[in-house]
């Protein structure tokens, strides 16, 4: 009597099905984890840019480069309305200084924006922070991010679906 060693076709098929089920559960979670890891670039850079704006304000008593306003006073950035950082991959940054009428010396308010790069799967995602440290997340309707289950608007920097801060 001979005994052959190995697996039957049925055993191999069951193994393949089990692996497929596990991959079907794990892969979407992993993809979302990778996506959320990209958010840290925006939140870190916005926090850094906000500190630079506050340092400029401490020195000049305005957030704009001139009394006429309109250009954010981020040190080392010729056009303060398009700041950048050394580790920019997933977001583009912009700044809007506003409210010069409140003070003839210059703008007394600003909003910093981090806009997701569509080619990185972050199209339609916008993080913001103001001079009052008011943070918000805006997701454009019909965008890549809206299709991934994130809330349209949140009064914080979203970390998880749908709008956990």
JSON list of C-alpha atoms in Angstrom, two decimals:
[
{"chain": "A", "resi": 1, "resn": "UNK", "atom": "CA", "xyz": [0.00, 0.00, 0.00]},
{"chain": "A", "resi": 2, "resn": "UNK", "atom": "CA", "xyz": [1.46, 3.34, -1.10]},
{"chain": "A", "resi": 3, "resn": "UNK", "atom": "CA", "xyz": [0.80, 6.63, 0.68]},
{"chain": "A", "resi": 4, "resn": "UNK", "atom": "CA", "xyz": [1.28, 9.78, -1.32]},
{"chain": "A", "resi": 5, "resn": "UNK", "atom": "CA", "xyz": [2.21, 12.99, 0.40]},
{"chain": "A", "resi": 6, "resn": "UNK", "atom": "CA", "xyz": [0.80, 16.38, -0.51]},
{"chain": "A", "resi": 7, "resn": "UNK", "atom": "CA", "xyz": [-2.42, 18.33, -0.56]},
{"chain": "A", "resi": 8, "resn": "UNK", "atom": "CA", "xyz": [-5.61, 17.57, -2.38]},
{"chain": "A", "resi": 9, "resn": "UNK", "atom": "CA", "xyz": [-7.10, 20.06, -4.78]},
{"chain": "A", "resi": 10, "resn": "UNK", "atom": "CA", "xyz": [-9.96, 20.68, -2.36]},
{"chain": "A", "resi": 11, "resn": "UNK", "atom": "CA", "xyz": [-7.56, 21.58, 0.47]},
{"chain": "A", "resi": 12, "resn": "UNK", "atom": "CA", "xyz": [-5.70, 24.03, -1.77]},
{"chain": "A", "resi": 13, "resn": "UNK", "atom": "CA", "xyz": [-8.96, 25.65, -2.91]},
{"chain": "A", "resi": 14, "resn": "UNK", "atom": "CA", "xyz": [-10.14, 26.08, 0.68]},
{"chain": "A", "resi": 15, "resn": "UNK", "atom": "CA", "xyz": [-6.80, 27.70, 1.57]},
{"chain": "A", "resi": 16, "resn": "UNK", "atom": "CA", "xyz": [-7.06, 30.10, -1.36]},
{"chain": "A", "resi": 17, "resn": "UNK", "atom": "CA", "xyz": [-10.64, 31.06, -0.39]},
{"chain": "A", "resi": 18, "resn": "UNK", "atom": "CA", "xyz": [-9.62, 31.72, 3.23]},
{"chain": "A", "resi": 19, "resn": "UNK", "atom": "CA", "xyz": [-6.71, 33.91, 2.10]},
{"chain": "A", "resi": 20, "resn": "UNK", "atom": "CA", "xyz": [-8.98, 35.81, -0.30]},
{"chain": "A", "resi": 21, "resn": "UNK", "atom": "CA", "xyz": [-11.50, 36.49, 2.46]},
{"chain": "A", "resi": 22, "resn": "UNK", "atom": "CA", "xyz": [-8.78, 37.72, 4.82]},
{"chain": "A", "resi": 23, "resn": "UNK", "atom": "CA", "xyz": [-7.33, 39.96, 2.09]},
{"chain": "A", "resi": 24, "resn": "UNK", "atom": "CA", "xyz": [-10.81, 41.32, 1.32]},
{"chain": "A", "resi": 25, "resn": "UNK", "atom": "CA", "xyz": [-11.18, 42.38, 4.93]},
{"chain": "A", "resi": 26, "resn": "UNK", "atom": "CA", "xyz": [-7.63, 43.61, 5.57]},
{"chain": "A", "resi": 27, "resn": "UNK", "atom": "CA", "xyz": [-6.85, 45.48, 2.34]},
{"chain": "A", "resi": 28, "resn": "UNK", "atom": "CA", "xyz": [-9.50, 48.23, 2.66]},
{"chain": "A", "resi": 29, "resn": "UNK", "atom": "CA", "xyz": [-8.47, 48.84, 6.27]},
{"chain": "A", "resi": 30, "resn": "UNK", "atom": "CA", "xyz": [-4.83, 49.04, 5.29]},
{"chain": "A", "resi": 31, "resn": "UNK", "atom": "CA", "xyz": [-5.57, 51.44, 2.41]},
{"chain": "A", "resi": 32, "resn": "UNK", "atom": "CA", "xyz": [-7.51, 53.72, 4.78]},
{"chain": "A", "resi": 33, "resn": "UNK", "atom": "CA", "xyz": [-4.66, 53.56, 7.29]},
{"chain": "A", "resi": 34, "resn": "UNK", "atom": "CA", "xyz": [-2.17, 54.66, 4.61]},
{"chain": "A", "resi": 35, "resn": "UNK", "atom": "CA", "xyz": [-4.52, 57.46, 3.55]},
{"chain": "A", "resi": 36, "resn": "UNK", "atom": "CA", "xyz": [-4.89, 58.73, 7.13]},
{"chain": "A", "resi": 37, "resn": "UNK", "atom": "CA", "xyz": [-1.12, 58.65, 7.59]},
{"chain": "A", "resi": 38, "resn": "UNK", "atom": "CA", "xyz": [-0.87, 61.25, 4.82]},
{"chain": "A", "resi": 39, "resn": "UNK", "atom": "CA", "xyz": [-3.01, 63.65, 6.87]},
{"chain": "A", "resi": 40, "resn": "UNK", "atom": "CA", "xyz": [-0.15, 64.17, 9.32]},
{"chain": "A", "resi": 41, "resn": "UNK", "atom": "CA", "xyz": [1.80, 66.12, 6.69]},
{"chain": "A", "resi": 42, "resn": "UNK", "atom": "CA", "xyz": [-0.96, 68.72, 6.48]},
{"chain": "A", "resi": 43, "resn": "UNK", "atom": "CA", "xyz": [-1.66, 69.03, 10.18]},
{"chain": "A", "resi": 44, "resn": "UNK", "atom": "CA", "xyz": [2.02, 69.27, 11.08]},
{"chain": "A", "resi": 45, "resn": "UNK", "atom": "CA", "xyz": [2.82, 71.84, 8.42]},
{"chain": "A", "resi": 46, "resn": "UNK", "atom": "CA", "xyz": [-0.27, 73.94, 9.18]},
{"chain": "A", "resi": 47, "resn": "UNK", "atom": "CA", "xyz": [0.68, 74.02, 12.86]},
{"chain": "A", "resi": 48, "resn": "UNK", "atom": "CA", "xyz": [4.21, 75.09, 11.92]},
{"chain": "A", "resi": 49, "resn": "UNK", "atom": "CA", "xyz": [3.00, 77.78, 9.51]},
{"chain": "A", "resi": 50, "resn": "UNK", "atom": "CA", "xyz": [0.57, 79.08, 12.14]},
{"chain": "A", "resi": 51, "resn": "UNK", "atom": "CA", "xyz": [3.46, 79.50, 14.61]},
{"chain": "A", "resi": 52, "resn": "UNK", "atom": "CA", "xyz": [5.43, 81.42, 11.96]},
{"chain": "A", "resi": 53, "resn": "UNK", "atom": "CA", "xyz": [2.43, 83.70, 11.40]},
{"chain": "A", "resi": 54, "resn": "UNK", "atom": "CA", "xyz": [2.16, 84.33, 15.15]},
{"chain": "A", "resi": 55, "resn": "UNK", "atom": "CA", "xyz": [5.89, 85.11, 15.33]},
{"chain": "A", "resi": 56, "resn": "UNK", "atom": "CA", "xyz": [5.45, 87.60, 12.47]},
{"chain": "A", "resi": 57, "resn": "UNK", "atom": "CA", "xyz": [2.49, 89.15, 14.30]},
{"chain": "A", "resi": 58, "resn": "UNK", "atom": "CA", "xyz": [4.51, 89.46, 17.52]},
{"chain": "A", "resi": 59, "resn": "UNK", "atom": "CA", "xyz": [7.16, 91.42, 15.62]},
{"chain": "A", "resi": 60, "resn": "UNK", "atom": "CA", "xyz": [4.88, 93.53, 13.40]},
{"chain": "A", "resi": 61, "resn": "UNK", "atom": "CA", "xyz": [1.41, 93.67, 15.06]},
{"chain": "A", "resi": 62, "resn": "UNK", "atom": "CA", "xyz": [-0.19, 92.50, 11.84]},
{"chain": "A", "resi": 63, "resn": "UNK", "atom": "CA", "xyz": [-0.38, 89.28, 9.84]},
{"chain": "A", "resi": 64, "resn": "UNK", "atom": "CA", "xyz": [0.22, 90.98, 6.48]},
{"chain": "A", "resi": 65, "resn": "UNK", "atom": "CA", "xyz": [3.54, 92.11, 5.06]},
{"chain": "A", "resi": 66, "resn": "UNK", "atom": "CA", "xyz": [2.22, 95.65, 4.50]},
{"chain": "A", "resi": 67, "resn": "UNK", "atom": "CA", "xyz": [-0.31, 97.92, 6.15]},
{"chain": "A", "resi": 68, "resn": "UNK", "atom": "CA", "xyz": [-2.43, 97.60, 3.01]},
{"chain": "A", "resi": 69, "resn": "UNK", "atom": "CA", "xyz": [-2.80, 93.88, 3.70]},
{"chain": "A", "resi": 70, "resn": "UNK", "atom": "CA", "xyz": [-3.41, 90.99, 1.39]},
{"chain": "A", "resi": 71, "resn": "UNK", "atom": "CA", "xyz": [-0.09, 89.10, 1.67]},
{"chain": "A", "resi": 72, "resn": "UNK", "atom": "CA", "xyz": [0.61, 86.79, 4.60]},
{"chain": "A", "resi": 73, "resn": "UNK", "atom": "CA", "xyz": [3.74, 87.56, 6.57]},
{"chain": "A", "resi": 74, "resn": "UNK", "atom": "CA", "xyz": [5.46, 84.20, 6.64]},
{"chain": "A", "resi": 75, "resn": "UNK", "atom": "CA", "xyz": [9.20, 84.79, 7.14]},
{"chain": "A", "resi": 76, "resn": "UNK", "atom": "CA", "xyz": [11.40, 83.55, 4.32]},
{"chain": "A", "resi": 77, "resn": "UNK", "atom": "CA", "xyz": [8.56, 83.26, 1.82]},
{"chain": "A", "resi": 78, "resn": "UNK", "atom": "CA", "xyz": [8.57, 86.04, -0.82]},
{"chain": "A", "resi": 79, "resn": "UNK", "atom": "CA", "xyz": [4.91, 85.45, -1.62]},
{"chain": "A", "resi": 80, "resn": "UNK", "atom": "CA", "xyz": [3.50, 84.61, 1.79]},
{"chain": "A", "resi": 81, "resn": "UNK", "atom": "CA", "xyz": [0.23, 83.49, 0.23]},
{"chain": "A", "resi": 82, "resn": "UNK", "atom": "CA", "xyz": [1.82, 80.32, -1.16]},
{"chain": "A", "resi": 83, "resn": "UNK", "atom": "CA", "xyz": [3.98, 78.96, 1.66]},
{"chain": "A", "resi": 84, "resn": "UNK", "atom": "CA", "xyz": [5.78, 75.66, 1.39]},
{"chain": "A", "resi": 85, "resn": "UNK", "atom": "CA", "xyz": [7.52, 73.22, 3.67]},
{"chain": "A", "resi": 86, "resn": "UNK", "atom": "CA", "xyz": [10.45, 70.87, 3.23]},
{"chain": "A", "resi": 87, "resn": "UNK", "atom": "CA", "xyz": [8.39, 67.67, 3.28]},
{"chain": "A", "resi": 88, "resn": "UNK", "atom": "CA", "xyz": [5.57, 68.55, 0.87]},
{"chain": "A", "resi": 89, "resn": "UNK", "atom": "CA", "xyz": [4.22, 65.55, -1.03]},
{"chain": "A", "resi": 90, "resn": "UNK", "atom": "CA", "xyz": [0.51, 65.15, -0.43]},
{"chain": "A", "resi": 91, "resn": "UNK", "atom": "CA", "xyz": [-0.73, 68.73, 0.05]},
{"chain": "A", "resi": 92, "resn": "UNK", "atom": "CA", "xyz": [-0.31, 72.23, -1.34]},
{"chain": "A", "resi": 93, "resn": "UNK", "atom": "CA", "xyz": [-0.46, 75.20, 1.00]},
{"chain": "A", "resi": 94, "resn": "UNK", "atom": "CA", "xyz": [-1.91, 78.69, 0.77]},
{"chain": "A", "resi": 95, "resn": "UNK", "atom": "CA", "xyz": [-2.57, 81.57, 3.10]},
{"chain": "A", "resi": 96, "resn": "UNK", "atom": "CA", "xyz": [-5.14, 84.37, 3.07]},
{"chain": "A", "resi": 97, "resn": "UNK", "atom": "CA", "xyz": [-4.67, 87.37, 5.34]},
{"chain": "A", "resi": 98, "resn": "UNK", "atom": "CA", "xyz": [-7.85, 89.37, 5.89]},
{"chain": "A", "resi": 99, "resn": "UNK", "atom": "CA", "xyz": [-9.56, 92.08, 7.87]},
{"chain": "A", "resi": 100, "resn": "UNK", "atom": "CA", "xyz": [-7.29, 95.13, 7.39]},
{"chain": "A", "resi": 101, "resn": "UNK", "atom": "CA", "xyz": [-10.17, 97.49, 8.24]},
{"chain": "A", "resi": 102, "resn": "UNK", "atom": "CA", "xyz": [-10.05, 96.43, 11.88]},
{"chain": "A", "resi": 103, "resn": "UNK", "atom": "CA", "xyz": [-6.59, 97.93, 12.22]},
{"chain": "A", "resi": 104, "resn": "UNK", "atom": "CA", "xyz": [-4.99, 100.54, 9.97]},
{"chain": "A", "resi": 105, "resn": "UNK", "atom": "CA", "xyz": [-1.63, 98.90, 10.65]},
{"chain": "A", "resi": 106, "resn": "UNK", "atom": "CA", "xyz": [-2.54, 95.81, 8.57]},
{"chain": "A", "resi": 107, "resn": "UNK", "atom": "CA", "xyz": [-4.40, 92.52, 8.49]},
{"chain": "A", "resi": 108, "resn": "UNK", "atom": "CA", "xyz": [-5.54, 91.16, 11.83]},
{"chain": "A", "resi": 109, "resn": "UNK", "atom": "CA", "xyz": [-6.73, 87.76, 10.69]},
{"chain": "A", "resi": 110, "resn": "UNK", "atom": "CA", "xyz": [-5.55, 84.91, 8.47]},
{"chain": "A", "resi": 111, "resn": "UNK", "atom": "CA", "xyz": [-6.55, 81.47, 7.31]},
{"chain": "A", "resi": 112, "resn": "UNK", "atom": "CA", "xyz": [-4.04, 78.81, 6.33]},
{"chain": "A", "resi": 113, "resn": "UNK", "atom": "CA", "xyz": [-5.14, 76.07, 3.93]},
{"chain": "A", "resi": 114, "resn": "UNK", "atom": "CA", "xyz": [-3.73, 72.63, 3.11]},
{"chain": "A", "resi": 115, "resn": "UNK", "atom": "CA", "xyz": [-5.31, 71.31, -0.09]},
{"chain": "A", "resi": 116, "resn": "UNK", "atom": "CA", "xyz": [-4.99, 67.61, -0.91]},
{"chain": "A", "resi": 117, "resn": "UNK", "atom": "CA", "xyz": [-3.21, 66.67, -4.13]},
{"chain": "A", "resi": 118, "resn": "UNK", "atom": "CA", "xyz": [-5.58, 64.71, -6.39]},
{"chain": "A", "resi": 119, "resn": "UNK", "atom": "CA", "xyz": [-2.76, 62.56, -7.83]},
{"chain": "A", "resi": 120, "resn": "UNK", "atom": "CA", "xyz": [-2.09, 61.28, -4.29]},
{"chain": "A", "resi": 121, "resn": "UNK", "atom": "CA", "xyz": [-5.74, 60.25, -3.77]},
{"chain": "A", "resi": 122, "resn": "UNK", "atom": "CA", "xyz": [-6.51, 63.30, -1.63]},
{"chain": "A", "resi": 123, "resn": "UNK", "atom": "CA", "xyz": [-8.45, 65.39, -4.13]},
{"chain": "A", "resi": 124, "resn": "UNK", "atom": "CA", "xyz": [-11.18, 67.50, -2.54]},
{"chain": "A", "resi": 125, "resn": "UNK", "atom": "CA", "xyz": [-9.69, 67.45, 0.98]},
{"chain": "A", "resi": 126, "resn": "UNK", "atom": "CA", "xyz": [-8.91, 70.78, 2.66]},
{"chain": "A", "resi": 127, "resn": "UNK", "atom": "CA", "xyz": [-7.60, 71.38, 6.18]},
{"chain": "A", "resi": 128, "resn": "UNK", "atom": "CA", "xyz": [-7.70, 74.94, 7.54]},
{"chain": "A", "resi": 129, "resn": "UNK", "atom": "CA", "xyz": [-6.56, 76.84, 10.63]},
{"chain": "A", "resi": 130, "resn": "UNK", "atom": "CA", "xyz": [-7.12, 80.48, 11.57]},
{"chain": "A", "resi": 131, "resn": "UNK", "atom": "CA", "xyz": [-5.35, 83.02, 13.75]},
{"chain": "A", "resi": 132, "resn": "UNK", "atom": "CA", "xyz": [-7.67, 81.94, 16.59]},
{"chain": "A", "resi": 133, "resn": "UNK", "atom": "CA", "xyz": [-6.53, 78.32, 16.16]},
{"chain": "A", "resi": 134, "resn": "UNK", "atom": "CA", "xyz": [-9.94, 77.34, 14.78]},
{"chain": "A", "resi": 135, "resn": "UNK", "atom": "CA", "xyz": [-9.35, 74.13, 12.85]},
{"chain": "A", "resi": 136, "resn": "UNK", "atom": "CA", "xyz": [-11.63, 72.73, 10.17]},
{"chain": "A", "resi": 137, "resn": "UNK", "atom": "CA", "xyz": [-11.80, 70.02, 7.54]},
{"chain": "A", "resi": 138, "resn": "UNK", "atom": "CA", "xyz": [-13.73, 70.58, 4.33]},
{"chain": "A", "resi": 139, "resn": "UNK", "atom": "CA", "xyz": [-14.37, 67.86, 1.77]},
{"chain": "A", "resi": 140, "resn": "UNK", "atom": "CA", "xyz": [-15.72, 68.84, -1.62]},
{"chain": "A", "resi": 141, "resn": "UNK", "atom": "CA", "xyz": [-18.87, 67.00, -2.67]},
{"chain": "A", "resi": 142, "resn": "UNK", "atom": "CA", "xyz": [-18.27, 64.50, -5.45]},
{"chain": "A", "resi": 143, "resn": "UNK", "atom": "CA", "xyz": [-14.50, 64.46, -4.83]},
{"chain": "A", "resi": 144, "resn": "UNK", "atom": "CA", "xyz": [-12.19, 61.49, -4.29]},
{"chain": "A", "resi": 145, "resn": "UNK", "atom": "CA", "xyz": [-12.33, 61.96, -0.53]},
{"chain": "A", "resi": 146, "resn": "UNK", "atom": "CA", "xyz": [-16.12, 62.24, -0.44]},
{"chain": "A", "resi": 147, "resn": "UNK", "atom": "CA", "xyz": [-16.30, 58.86, -2.14]},
{"chain": "A", "resi": 148, "resn": "UNK", "atom": "CA", "xyz": [-14.11, 57.34, 0.58]},
{"chain": "A", "resi": 149, "resn": "UNK", "atom": "CA", "xyz": [-16.66, 57.98, 3.34]},
{"chain": "A", "resi": 150, "resn": "UNK", "atom": "CA", "xyz": [-15.30, 61.09, 5.04]},
{"chain": "A", "resi": 151, "resn": "UNK", "atom": "CA", "xyz": [-17.73, 63.74, 6.33]},
{"chain": "A", "resi": 152, "resn": "UNK", "atom": "CA", "xyz": [-18.21, 66.84, 4.19]},
{"chain": "A", "resi": 153, "resn": "UNK", "atom": "CA", "xyz": [-17.41, 69.40, 6.89]},
{"chain": "A", "resi": 154, "resn": "UNK", "atom": "CA", "xyz": [-16.02, 69.15, 10.39]},
{"chain": "A", "resi": 155, "resn": "UNK", "atom": "CA", "xyz": [-15.03, 71.75, 12.97]},
{"chain": "A", "resi": 156, "resn": "UNK", "atom": "CA", "xyz": [-11.70, 70.01, 13.56]},
{"chain": "A", "resi": 157, "resn": "UNK", "atom": "CA", "xyz": [-8.93, 68.23, 11.69]},
{"chain": "A", "resi": 158, "resn": "UNK", "atom": "CA", "xyz": [-10.46, 64.88, 10.81]},
{"chain": "A", "resi": 159, "resn": "UNK", "atom": "CA", "xyz": [-8.36, 61.84, 11.69]},
{"chain": "A", "resi": 160, "resn": "UNK", "atom": "CA", "xyz": [-10.75, 58.96, 10.91]},
{"chain": "A", "resi": 161, "resn": "UNK", "atom": "CA", "xyz": [-14.00, 58.27, 9.09]},
{"chain": "A", "resi": 162, "resn": "UNK", "atom": "CA", "xyz": [-16.52, 59.78, 9.02]},
{"chain": "A", "resi": 163, "resn": "UNK", "atom": "CA", "xyz": [-15.46, 62.81, 11.07]},
{"chain": "A", "resi": 164, "resn": "UNK", "atom": "CA", "xyz": [-13.53, 61.68, 14.15]},
{"chain": "A", "resi": 165, "resn": "UNK", "atom": "CA", "xyz": [-11.11, 64.32, 15.38]}
]
